[in-house]
XYZ file of C-alpha atoms in Angstrom:
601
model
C -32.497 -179.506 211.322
C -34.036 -176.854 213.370
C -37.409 -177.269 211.602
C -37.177 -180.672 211.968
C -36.767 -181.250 215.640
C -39.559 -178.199 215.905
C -41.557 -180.611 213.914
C -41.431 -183.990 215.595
C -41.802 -181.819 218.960
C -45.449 -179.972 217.611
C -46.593 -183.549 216.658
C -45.761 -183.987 220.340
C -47.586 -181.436 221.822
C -50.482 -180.489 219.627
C -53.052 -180.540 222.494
C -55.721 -179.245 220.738
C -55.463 -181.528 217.491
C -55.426 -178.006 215.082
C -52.157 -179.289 213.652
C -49.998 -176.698 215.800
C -48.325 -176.746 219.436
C -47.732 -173.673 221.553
C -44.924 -174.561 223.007
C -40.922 -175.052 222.352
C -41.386 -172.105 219.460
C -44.607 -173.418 217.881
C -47.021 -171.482 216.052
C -50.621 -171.950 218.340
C -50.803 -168.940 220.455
C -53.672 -170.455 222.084
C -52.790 -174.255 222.151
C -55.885 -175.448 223.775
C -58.166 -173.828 221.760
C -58.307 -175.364 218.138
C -59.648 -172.248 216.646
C -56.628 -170.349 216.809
C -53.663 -171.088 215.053
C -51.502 -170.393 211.773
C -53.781 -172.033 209.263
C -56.898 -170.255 210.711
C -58.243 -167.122 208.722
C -58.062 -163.562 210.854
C -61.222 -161.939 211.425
C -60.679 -158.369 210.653
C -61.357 -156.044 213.797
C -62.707 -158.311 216.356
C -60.126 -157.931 218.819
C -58.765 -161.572 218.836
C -55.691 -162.980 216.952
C -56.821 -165.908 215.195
C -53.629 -166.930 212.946
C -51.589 -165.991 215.857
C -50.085 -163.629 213.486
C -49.338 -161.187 217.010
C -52.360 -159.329 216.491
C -55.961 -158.821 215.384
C -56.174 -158.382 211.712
C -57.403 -154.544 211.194
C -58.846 -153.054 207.971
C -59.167 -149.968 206.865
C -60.702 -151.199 203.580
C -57.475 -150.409 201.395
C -57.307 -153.483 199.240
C -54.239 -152.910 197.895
C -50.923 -150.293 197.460
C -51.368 -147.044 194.997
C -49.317 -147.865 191.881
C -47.212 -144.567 191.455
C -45.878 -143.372 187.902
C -42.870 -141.154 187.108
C -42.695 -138.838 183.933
C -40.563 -140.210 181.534
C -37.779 -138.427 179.104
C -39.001 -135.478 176.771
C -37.563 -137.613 174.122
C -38.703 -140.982 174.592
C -40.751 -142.616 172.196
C -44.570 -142.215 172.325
C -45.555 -146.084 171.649
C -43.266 -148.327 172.476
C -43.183 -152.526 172.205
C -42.603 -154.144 174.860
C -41.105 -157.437 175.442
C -40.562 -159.824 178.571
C -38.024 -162.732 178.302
C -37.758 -165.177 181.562
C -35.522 -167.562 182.011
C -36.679 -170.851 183.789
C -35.025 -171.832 187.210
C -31.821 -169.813 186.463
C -30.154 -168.371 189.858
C -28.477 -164.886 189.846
C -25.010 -166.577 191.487
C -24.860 -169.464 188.336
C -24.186 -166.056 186.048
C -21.150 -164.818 185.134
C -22.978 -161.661 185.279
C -23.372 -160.915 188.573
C -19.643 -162.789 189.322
C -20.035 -166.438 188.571
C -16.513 -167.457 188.279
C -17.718 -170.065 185.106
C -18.556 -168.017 181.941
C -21.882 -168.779 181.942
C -23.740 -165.922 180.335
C -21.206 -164.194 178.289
C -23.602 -162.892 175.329
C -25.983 -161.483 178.277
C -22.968 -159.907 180.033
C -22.151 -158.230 176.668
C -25.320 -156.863 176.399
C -26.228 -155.833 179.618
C -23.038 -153.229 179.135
C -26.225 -150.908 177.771
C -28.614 -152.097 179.539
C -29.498 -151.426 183.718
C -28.318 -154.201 185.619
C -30.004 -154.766 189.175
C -27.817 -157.130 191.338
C -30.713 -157.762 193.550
C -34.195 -159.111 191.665
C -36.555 -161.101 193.722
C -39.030 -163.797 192.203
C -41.996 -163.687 194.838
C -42.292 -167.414 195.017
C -39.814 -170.106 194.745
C -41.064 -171.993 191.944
C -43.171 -171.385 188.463
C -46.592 -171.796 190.016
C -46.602 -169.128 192.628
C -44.172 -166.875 190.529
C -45.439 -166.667 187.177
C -49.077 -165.845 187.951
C -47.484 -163.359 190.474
C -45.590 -161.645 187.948
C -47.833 -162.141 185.402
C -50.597 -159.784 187.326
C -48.287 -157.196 189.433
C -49.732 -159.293 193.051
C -48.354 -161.700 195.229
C -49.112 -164.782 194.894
C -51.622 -165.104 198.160
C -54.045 -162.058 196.172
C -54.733 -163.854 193.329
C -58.247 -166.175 193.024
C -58.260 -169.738 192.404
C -60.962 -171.016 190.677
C -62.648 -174.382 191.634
C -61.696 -177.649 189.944
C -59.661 -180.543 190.544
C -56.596 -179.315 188.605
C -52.629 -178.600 189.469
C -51.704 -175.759 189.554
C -55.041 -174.246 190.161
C -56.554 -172.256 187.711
C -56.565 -168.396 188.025
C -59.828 -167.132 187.771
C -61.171 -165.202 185.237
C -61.549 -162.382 187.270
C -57.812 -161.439 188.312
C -56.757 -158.843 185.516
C -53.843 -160.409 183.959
C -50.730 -159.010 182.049
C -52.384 -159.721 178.408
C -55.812 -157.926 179.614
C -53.831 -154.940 180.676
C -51.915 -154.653 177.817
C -54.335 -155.567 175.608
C -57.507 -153.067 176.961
C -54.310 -150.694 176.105
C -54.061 -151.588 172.470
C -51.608 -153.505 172.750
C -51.394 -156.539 170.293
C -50.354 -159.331 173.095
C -48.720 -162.600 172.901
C -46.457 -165.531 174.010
C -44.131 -167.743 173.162
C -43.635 -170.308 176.093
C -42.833 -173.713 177.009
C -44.284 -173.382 180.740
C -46.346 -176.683 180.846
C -49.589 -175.686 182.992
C -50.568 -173.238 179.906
C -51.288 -175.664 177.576
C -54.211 -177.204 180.721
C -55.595 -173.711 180.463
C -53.884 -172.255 183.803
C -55.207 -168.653 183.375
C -52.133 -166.463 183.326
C -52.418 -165.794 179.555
C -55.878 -164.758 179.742
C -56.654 -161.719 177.096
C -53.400 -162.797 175.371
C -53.962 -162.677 171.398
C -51.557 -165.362 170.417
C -50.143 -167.942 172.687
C -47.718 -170.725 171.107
C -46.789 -173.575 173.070
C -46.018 -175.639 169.630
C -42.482 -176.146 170.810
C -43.662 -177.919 173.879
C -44.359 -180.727 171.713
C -40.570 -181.764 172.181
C -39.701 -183.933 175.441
C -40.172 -181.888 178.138
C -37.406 -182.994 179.867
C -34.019 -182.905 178.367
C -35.189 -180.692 176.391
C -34.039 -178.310 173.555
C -36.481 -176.269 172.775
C -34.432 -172.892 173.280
C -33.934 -172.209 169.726
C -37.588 -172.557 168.890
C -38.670 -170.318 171.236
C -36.069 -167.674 169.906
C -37.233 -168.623 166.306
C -40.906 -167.656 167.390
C -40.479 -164.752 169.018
C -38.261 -162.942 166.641
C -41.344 -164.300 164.311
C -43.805 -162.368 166.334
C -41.745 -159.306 166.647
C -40.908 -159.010 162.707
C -44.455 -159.501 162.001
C -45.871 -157.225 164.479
C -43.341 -154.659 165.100
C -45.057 -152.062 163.163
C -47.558 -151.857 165.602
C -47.240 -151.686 169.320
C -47.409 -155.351 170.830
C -46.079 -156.874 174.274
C -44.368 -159.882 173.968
C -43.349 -162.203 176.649
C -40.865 -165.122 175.888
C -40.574 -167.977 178.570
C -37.501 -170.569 178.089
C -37.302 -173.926 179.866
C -33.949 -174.222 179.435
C -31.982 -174.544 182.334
C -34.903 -176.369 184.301
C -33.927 -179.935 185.267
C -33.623 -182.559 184.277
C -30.195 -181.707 182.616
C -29.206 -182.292 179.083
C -26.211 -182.230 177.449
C -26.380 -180.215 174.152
C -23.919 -180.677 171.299
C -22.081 -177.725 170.213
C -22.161 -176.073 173.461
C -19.158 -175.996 175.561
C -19.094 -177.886 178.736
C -17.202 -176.887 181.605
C -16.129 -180.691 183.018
C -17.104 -183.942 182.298
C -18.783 -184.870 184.841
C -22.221 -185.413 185.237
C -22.761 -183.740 188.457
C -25.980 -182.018 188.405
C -24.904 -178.341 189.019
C -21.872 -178.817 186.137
C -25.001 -179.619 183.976
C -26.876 -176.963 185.209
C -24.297 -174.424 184.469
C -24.280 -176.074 180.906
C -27.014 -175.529 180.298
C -27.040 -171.888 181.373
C -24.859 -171.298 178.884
C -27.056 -173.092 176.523
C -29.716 -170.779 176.812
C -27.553 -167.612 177.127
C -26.947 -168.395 173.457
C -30.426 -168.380 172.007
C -31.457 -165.349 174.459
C -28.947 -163.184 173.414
C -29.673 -163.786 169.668
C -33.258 -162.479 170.716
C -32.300 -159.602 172.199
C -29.952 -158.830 169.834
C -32.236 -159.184 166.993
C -34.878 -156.934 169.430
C -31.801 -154.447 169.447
C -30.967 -153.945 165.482
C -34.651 -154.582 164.250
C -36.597 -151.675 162.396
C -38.379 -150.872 165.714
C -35.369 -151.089 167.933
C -35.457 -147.375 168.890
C -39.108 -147.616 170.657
C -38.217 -151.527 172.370
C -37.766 -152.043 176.152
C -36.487 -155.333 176.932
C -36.813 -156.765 180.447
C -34.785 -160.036 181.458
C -35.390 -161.551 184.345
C -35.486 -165.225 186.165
C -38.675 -166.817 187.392
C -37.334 -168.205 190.269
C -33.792 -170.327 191.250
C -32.879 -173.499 192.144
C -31.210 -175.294 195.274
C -28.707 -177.900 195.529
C -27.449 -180.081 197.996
C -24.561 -177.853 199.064
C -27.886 -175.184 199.786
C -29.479 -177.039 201.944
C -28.960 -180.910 201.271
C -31.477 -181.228 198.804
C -31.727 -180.040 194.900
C -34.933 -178.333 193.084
C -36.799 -175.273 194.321
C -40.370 -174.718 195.447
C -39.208 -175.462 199.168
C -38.188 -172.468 200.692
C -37.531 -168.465 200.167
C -33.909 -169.275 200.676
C -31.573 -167.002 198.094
C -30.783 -169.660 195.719
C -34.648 -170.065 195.132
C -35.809 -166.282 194.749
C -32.918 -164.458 193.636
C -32.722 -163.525 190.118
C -31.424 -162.303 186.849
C -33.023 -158.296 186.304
C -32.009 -156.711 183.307
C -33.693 -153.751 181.358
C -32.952 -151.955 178.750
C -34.611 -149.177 177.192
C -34.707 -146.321 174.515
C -31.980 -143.577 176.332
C -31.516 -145.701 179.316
C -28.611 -144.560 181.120
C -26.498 -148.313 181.497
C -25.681 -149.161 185.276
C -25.436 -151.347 187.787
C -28.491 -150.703 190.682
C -28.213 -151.866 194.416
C -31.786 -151.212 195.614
C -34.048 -154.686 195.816
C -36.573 -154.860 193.349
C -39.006 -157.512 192.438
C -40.974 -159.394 189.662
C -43.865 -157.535 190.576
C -42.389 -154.464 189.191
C -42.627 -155.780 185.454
C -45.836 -154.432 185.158
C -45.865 -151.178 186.342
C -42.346 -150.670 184.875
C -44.084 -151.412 181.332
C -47.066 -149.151 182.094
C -45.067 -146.430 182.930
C -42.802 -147.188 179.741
C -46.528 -146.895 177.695
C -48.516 -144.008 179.303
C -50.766 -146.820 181.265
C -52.304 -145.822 183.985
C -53.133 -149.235 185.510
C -54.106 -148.650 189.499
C -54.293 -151.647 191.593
C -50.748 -153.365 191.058
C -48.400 -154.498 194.192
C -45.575 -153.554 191.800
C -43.390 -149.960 191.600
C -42.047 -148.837 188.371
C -38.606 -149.017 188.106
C -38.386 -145.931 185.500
C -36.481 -143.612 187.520
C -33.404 -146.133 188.088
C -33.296 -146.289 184.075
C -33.070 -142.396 183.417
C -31.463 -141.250 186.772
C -27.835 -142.719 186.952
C -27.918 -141.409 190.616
C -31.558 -142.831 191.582
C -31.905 -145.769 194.826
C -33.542 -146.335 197.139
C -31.569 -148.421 199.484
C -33.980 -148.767 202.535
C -36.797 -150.749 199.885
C -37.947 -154.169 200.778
C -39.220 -156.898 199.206
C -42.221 -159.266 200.071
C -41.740 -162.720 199.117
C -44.267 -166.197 200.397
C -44.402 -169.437 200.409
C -47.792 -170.914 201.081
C -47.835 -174.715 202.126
C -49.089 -177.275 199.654
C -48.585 -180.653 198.781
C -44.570 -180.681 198.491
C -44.166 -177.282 200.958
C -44.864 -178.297 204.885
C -43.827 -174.904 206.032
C -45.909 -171.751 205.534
C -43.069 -169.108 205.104
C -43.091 -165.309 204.760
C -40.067 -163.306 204.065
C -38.885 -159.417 203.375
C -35.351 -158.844 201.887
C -33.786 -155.345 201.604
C -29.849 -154.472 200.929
C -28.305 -155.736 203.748
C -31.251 -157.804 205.674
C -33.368 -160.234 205.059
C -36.111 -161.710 207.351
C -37.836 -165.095 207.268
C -40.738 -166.343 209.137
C -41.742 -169.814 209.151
C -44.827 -169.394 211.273
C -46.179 -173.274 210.916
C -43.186 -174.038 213.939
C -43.065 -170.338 215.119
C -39.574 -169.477 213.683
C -37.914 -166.572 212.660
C -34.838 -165.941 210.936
C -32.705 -162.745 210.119
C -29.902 -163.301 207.852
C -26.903 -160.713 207.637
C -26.437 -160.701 203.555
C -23.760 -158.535 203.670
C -21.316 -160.744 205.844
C -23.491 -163.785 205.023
C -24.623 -164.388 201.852
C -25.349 -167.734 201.488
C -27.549 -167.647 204.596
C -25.949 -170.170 206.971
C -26.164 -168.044 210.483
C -29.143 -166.906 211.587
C -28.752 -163.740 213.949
C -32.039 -162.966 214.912
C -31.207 -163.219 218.714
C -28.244 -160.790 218.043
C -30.491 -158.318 216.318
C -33.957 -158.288 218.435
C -34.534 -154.778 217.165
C -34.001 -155.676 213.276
C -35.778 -158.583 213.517
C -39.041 -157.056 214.984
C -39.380 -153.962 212.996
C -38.694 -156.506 209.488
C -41.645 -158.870 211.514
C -43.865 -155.872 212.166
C -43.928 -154.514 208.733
C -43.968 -158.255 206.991
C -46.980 -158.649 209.206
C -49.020 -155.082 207.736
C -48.385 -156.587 204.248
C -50.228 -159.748 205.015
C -52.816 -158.176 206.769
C -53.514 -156.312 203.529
C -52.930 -158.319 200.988
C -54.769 -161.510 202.306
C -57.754 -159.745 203.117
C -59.300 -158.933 200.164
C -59.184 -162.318 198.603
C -60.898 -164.061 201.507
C -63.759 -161.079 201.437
C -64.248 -161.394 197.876
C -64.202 -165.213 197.650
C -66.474 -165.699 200.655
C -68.960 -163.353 199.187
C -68.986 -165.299 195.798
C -70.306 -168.076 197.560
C -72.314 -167.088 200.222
C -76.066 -167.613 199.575
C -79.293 -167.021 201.290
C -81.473 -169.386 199.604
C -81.437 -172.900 197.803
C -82.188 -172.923 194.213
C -85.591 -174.058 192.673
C -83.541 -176.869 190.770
C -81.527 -178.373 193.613
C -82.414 -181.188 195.426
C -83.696 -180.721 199.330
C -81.774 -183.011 201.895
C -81.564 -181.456 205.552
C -78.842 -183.702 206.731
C -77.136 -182.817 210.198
C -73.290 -183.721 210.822
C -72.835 -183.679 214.418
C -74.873 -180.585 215.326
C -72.782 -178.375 213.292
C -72.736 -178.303 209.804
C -76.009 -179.522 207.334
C -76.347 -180.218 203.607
C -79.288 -178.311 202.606
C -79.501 -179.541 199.106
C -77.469 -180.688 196.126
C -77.329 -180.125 192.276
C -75.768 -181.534 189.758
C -74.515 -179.338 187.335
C -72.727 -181.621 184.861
C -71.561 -185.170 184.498
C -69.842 -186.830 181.623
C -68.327 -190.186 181.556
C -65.344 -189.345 183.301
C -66.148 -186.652 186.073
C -69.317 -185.374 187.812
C -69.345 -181.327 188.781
C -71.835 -181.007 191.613
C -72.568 -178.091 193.749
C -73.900 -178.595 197.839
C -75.329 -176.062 199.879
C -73.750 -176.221 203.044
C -74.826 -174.621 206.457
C -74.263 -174.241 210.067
C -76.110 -175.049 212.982
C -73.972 -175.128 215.562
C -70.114 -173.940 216.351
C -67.548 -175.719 214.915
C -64.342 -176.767 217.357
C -62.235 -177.500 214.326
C -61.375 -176.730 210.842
C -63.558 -180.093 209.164
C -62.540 -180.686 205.813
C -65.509 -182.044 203.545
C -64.505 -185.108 201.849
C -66.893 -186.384 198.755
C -66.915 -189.164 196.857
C -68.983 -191.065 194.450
C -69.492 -195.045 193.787
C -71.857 -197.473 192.870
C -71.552 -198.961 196.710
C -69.645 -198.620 199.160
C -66.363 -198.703 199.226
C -66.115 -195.127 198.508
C -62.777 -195.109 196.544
C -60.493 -192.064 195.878
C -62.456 -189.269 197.886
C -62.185 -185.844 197.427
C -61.093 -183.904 200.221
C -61.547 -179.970 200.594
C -61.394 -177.425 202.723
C -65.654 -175.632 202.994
C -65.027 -172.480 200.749
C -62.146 -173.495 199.227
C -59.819 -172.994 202.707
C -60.694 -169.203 202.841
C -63.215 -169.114 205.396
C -62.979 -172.472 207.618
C -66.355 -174.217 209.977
C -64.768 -172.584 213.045
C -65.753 -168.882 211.742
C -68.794 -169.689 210.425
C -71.704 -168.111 212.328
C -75.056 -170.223 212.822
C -77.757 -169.608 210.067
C -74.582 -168.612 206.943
C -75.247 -170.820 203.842
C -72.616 -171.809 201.466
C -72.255 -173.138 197.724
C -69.582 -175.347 196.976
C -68.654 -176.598 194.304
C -67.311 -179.642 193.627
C -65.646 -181.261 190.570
C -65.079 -185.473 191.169
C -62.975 -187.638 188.520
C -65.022 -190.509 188.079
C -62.422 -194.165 188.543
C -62.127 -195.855 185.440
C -64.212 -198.630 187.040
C -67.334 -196.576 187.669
C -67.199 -194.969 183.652
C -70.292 -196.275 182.285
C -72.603 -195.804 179.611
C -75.136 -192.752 179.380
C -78.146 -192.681 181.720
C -76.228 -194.766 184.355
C -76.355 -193.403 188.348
C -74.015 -193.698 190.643
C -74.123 -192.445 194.733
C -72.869 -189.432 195.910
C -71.366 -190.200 199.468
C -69.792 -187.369 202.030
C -68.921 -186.975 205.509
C -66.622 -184.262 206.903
C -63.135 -184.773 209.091
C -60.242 -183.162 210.512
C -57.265 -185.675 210.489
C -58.815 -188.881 212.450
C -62.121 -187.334 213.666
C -65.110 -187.413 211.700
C -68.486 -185.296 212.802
C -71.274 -188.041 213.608
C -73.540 -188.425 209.936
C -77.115 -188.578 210.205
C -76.640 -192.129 208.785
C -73.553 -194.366 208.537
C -72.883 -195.869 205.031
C -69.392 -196.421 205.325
C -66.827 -195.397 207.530
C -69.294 -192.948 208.290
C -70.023 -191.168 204.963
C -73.440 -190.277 204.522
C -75.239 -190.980 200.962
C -76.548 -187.826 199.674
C -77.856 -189.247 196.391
C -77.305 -190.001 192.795
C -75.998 -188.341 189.785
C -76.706 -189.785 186.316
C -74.675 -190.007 183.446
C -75.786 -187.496 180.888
């Protein structure tokens, strides 16, 4: 409710029209000046405050933390396998093992009696798209880069260093059995993985049963590969909605009520990810296996926060997880200190001799060997960037007893008490000014570093200082501030067109323009694209006069304008922010500018 009265008041009072108000808690810290507020990109060291984040953005030019290794036992095992299971959209509190009073995971309870349990894991996202490329490359989510394309999720780009890469450049024979959807549309996060088997997937996605194959295909992989060191990750769906009711599985009521399914089906997959580890556990090669467990994010329902799913918030019942490892002499426990999916990396490293620099992760090898080891004053970074679903850009850190949340699209800040509040109902921030600020101050030095580099590197890839031979010349002038030197078309079938302008400014920009393209035969200009210049890391109000940019552009053709080979069709653009539109050099339709054709090929 609080959001949403902050809301409908920044609609209100959004002077500037940047999306933001500065007043009653907004975000804009400088509400009549459009080129500062929570969306805009920080320029390092210039002295002003751009995102409003409470200072300017300075860099040092550390990109990201040093990944620190611990020696491991005299007697553990020179080349070990390793082996990643996640569970889909399971929360820690739906498990009898962490004190769920339904017996929902009693062959995981059983086996985490020799394994190290740790009662608080953090996902650092609160759905599959920004948690499994997260833990899949040891960075939060905001680090990794997107390439271009009209695709959800977006693609990771080839040059992030993913989990099969680093395993793999190690020797490692890599693979995965998984039944996360967006692999199978080439999503990225199993790039440099030797085998990757989605063949269960071929089942209904939802209602699903597909936990026995993928227990079927990993024990598979592991009996065929054992013998040499491999790194296996295993991804169930199983208990993501929608809910099914599976025969021969106990139910706990007969109702239909979503979270009685949910727990069903909890204990549907406990079953087929216990006989994996168990089979990982009395193999031949069981004696150099480490086994991580873990969740890749939770899921809400309406006694949360009114509403069921995940993906909306960094709320508990979204990013708090199942974390269970167990390893060759690991001493079995139970472990207080916060840790996060970002430590599966550099936990595995350390487990292999790796020396892999570069990863936001820690290992967690000393809490395995050390029955004595925490370190109760950690924190964890979690984010939540705003999409299509998401309208609040949130941040959070969680440690033992506190956790802080800033939703800095309506200037809000929470601090919730764990301890004496677990289920995050009161927020005390105003009773702990102190807490709150010293949780805001360091959340703030982690974005500062960790956004950074991604908007250097990407800007870079796209800057350019002169047009190509092969593109087309066009000098056309949108309001005095931004011109399309030239076009190119790089490809066009039959039912999209990849094109690439050259974008540059000539004057200051007073707002954040997104370019929106489209192509058609005539106007109407149907189904548009609209982007943000540089793919939203480096908006038109930071660009300085002269700076030339490629963009690329892929547009899905409508099923009207498919046509045979050789036929053209006009390429039509105009940039706007919300209702304003810079003035084209000509006026087509609702001022879109035609650029020019692109054939068929």
């Amino acid at each position: 409710p609080q959001a949403l009265a902050s809301g409908l008041l920044q609609k209100a009072t959004d002077f500037d029209g940047d999306g933001y108000s500065g007043f009653l808690g907004g975000g804009d810290c400088r509400p009549f000046d459009s080129k500062f507020n929570p969306d805009a990109s920080d320029i390092p060291n210039n002295g002003l405050d751009e995102n409003c984040m409470g200072g300017d953005l300075v860099f040092d030019g550390a990109t990201s933390a040093e990944t620190e290794y611990h020696d491991l036992p005299d007697d553990f095992p020179d080349q070990v396998n390793l082996v990643l299971i996640t569970v889909d959209a399971v929360r820690w509190d739906h498990m009898s093992l962490y004190g769920y009073e339904r017996e929902t995971t009693p062959g995981i309870d059983r086996l985490a009696r020799s394994g190290v349990v740790f009662e608080r894991g953090y996902a650092q996202g609160p759905g599959t798209i920004p948690s499994a490329p997260s833990f899949t490359s040891s960075l939060y989510p905001y680090q990794l880069v997107y390439a271009s394309g009209d695709v959800r999720p977006k693609r990771i780009a080839e040059e992030n260093v993913m989990m099969g890469e680093i395993f793999g450049a190690a020797g490692y024979f890599t693979g995965t059995v998984n039944t996360i959807r967006y692999i199978d549309n080439d999503w990225g996060i199993t790039q440099g993985m030797d085998v990757v088997d989605t063949s269960m997937m071929s089942k209904p996605y939802s209602d699903c049963e597909n936990a026995p194959d993928v227990t079927r295909a990993s024990i598979e992989f592991a009996r065929r590969n054992g013998d040499r060191k491999f790194m296996l990750w295993a991804h169930y769906y199983e208990p993501h909605s929608s809910y099914a009711i599976h025969e021969g599985t106990p139910r706990f009521s007969d109702s239909t009520d979503d979270m009685d399914l949910y727990d069903h089906e909890i204990l549907y997959a406990d079953k087929h990810v216990t006989e994996l580890i168990e089979y990982l556990q009395t193999y031949e090669y069981a004696d150099r296996t480490v086994i991580i467990l873990g969740g890749d994010h939770g899921e809400g329902f309406p006694s949360d926060r009114g509403k069921r799913t995940h993906g909306y918030g960094l709320f508990e019942e979204q990013v708090h997880v199942p974390f269970v490892v167990w390893a060759p002499g690991a001493k079995p426990r139970r472990v207080e200190t916060p840790v996060a999916l970002v430590d599966i990396i550099p936990t595995f490293c350390n487990a292999a001799g790796i020396d892999q620099q570069g990863l936001e992760g820690g290992s967690l090898i000393p809490f395995l060997f050390d029955e004595d080891y925490e370190e109760l004053d950690r924190r964890v970074f979690m984010e939540n960037n705003k999409g299509k679903v998401i309208k609040q850009i949130t941040k959070a850190l969680v440690g033992v007893r506190w956790k802080y949340l800033y939703d800095y699209t309506n200037g809000l800040e929470y601090l919730f008490d764990l301890k004496n509040d677990p289920r995050e109902k009161e927020n005390v921030a105003d009773e702990h000014p102190e807490v709150a600020e010293e949780h805001k101050s360091q959340l703030l030095a982690i974005m500062d570093r960790v956004s950074l580099p991604v908007q250097a590197s990407v800007v870079e890839k796209y800057r350019v200082d002169e047009v190509p031979d092969d593109a087309t010349p066009l000098n056309l002038v949108f309001g005095d501030t931004v011109e399309i030197v030239a076009y190119r078309q790089v490809e066009m079938t039959r039912r999209e067109a990849r094109v690439e302008l050259f974008l540059k400014s000539v004057g200051p920009s007073d707002l954040n323009y997104n370019l929106q393209v489209g192509v058609a035969a005539k106007p109407p200009v149907r189904k548009p694209k609209k982007i943000d210049p540089v793919f939203g890391y480096y908006p038109l109000t930071q660009w300085k006069e002269g700076e030339m940019f490629r963009q690329e552009l892929t547009l899905k053709l409508p099923k009207s304008k498919r046509g045979k080979k050789g036929r053209k069709l006009n390429l039509y653009a105009r940039f706007i922010w919300k209702k304003k539109i810079l003035t084209p050099p000509s006026n087509d339709w609702k001022k879109y500018c035609r650029i020019g054709q692109v054939k068929i090929r």
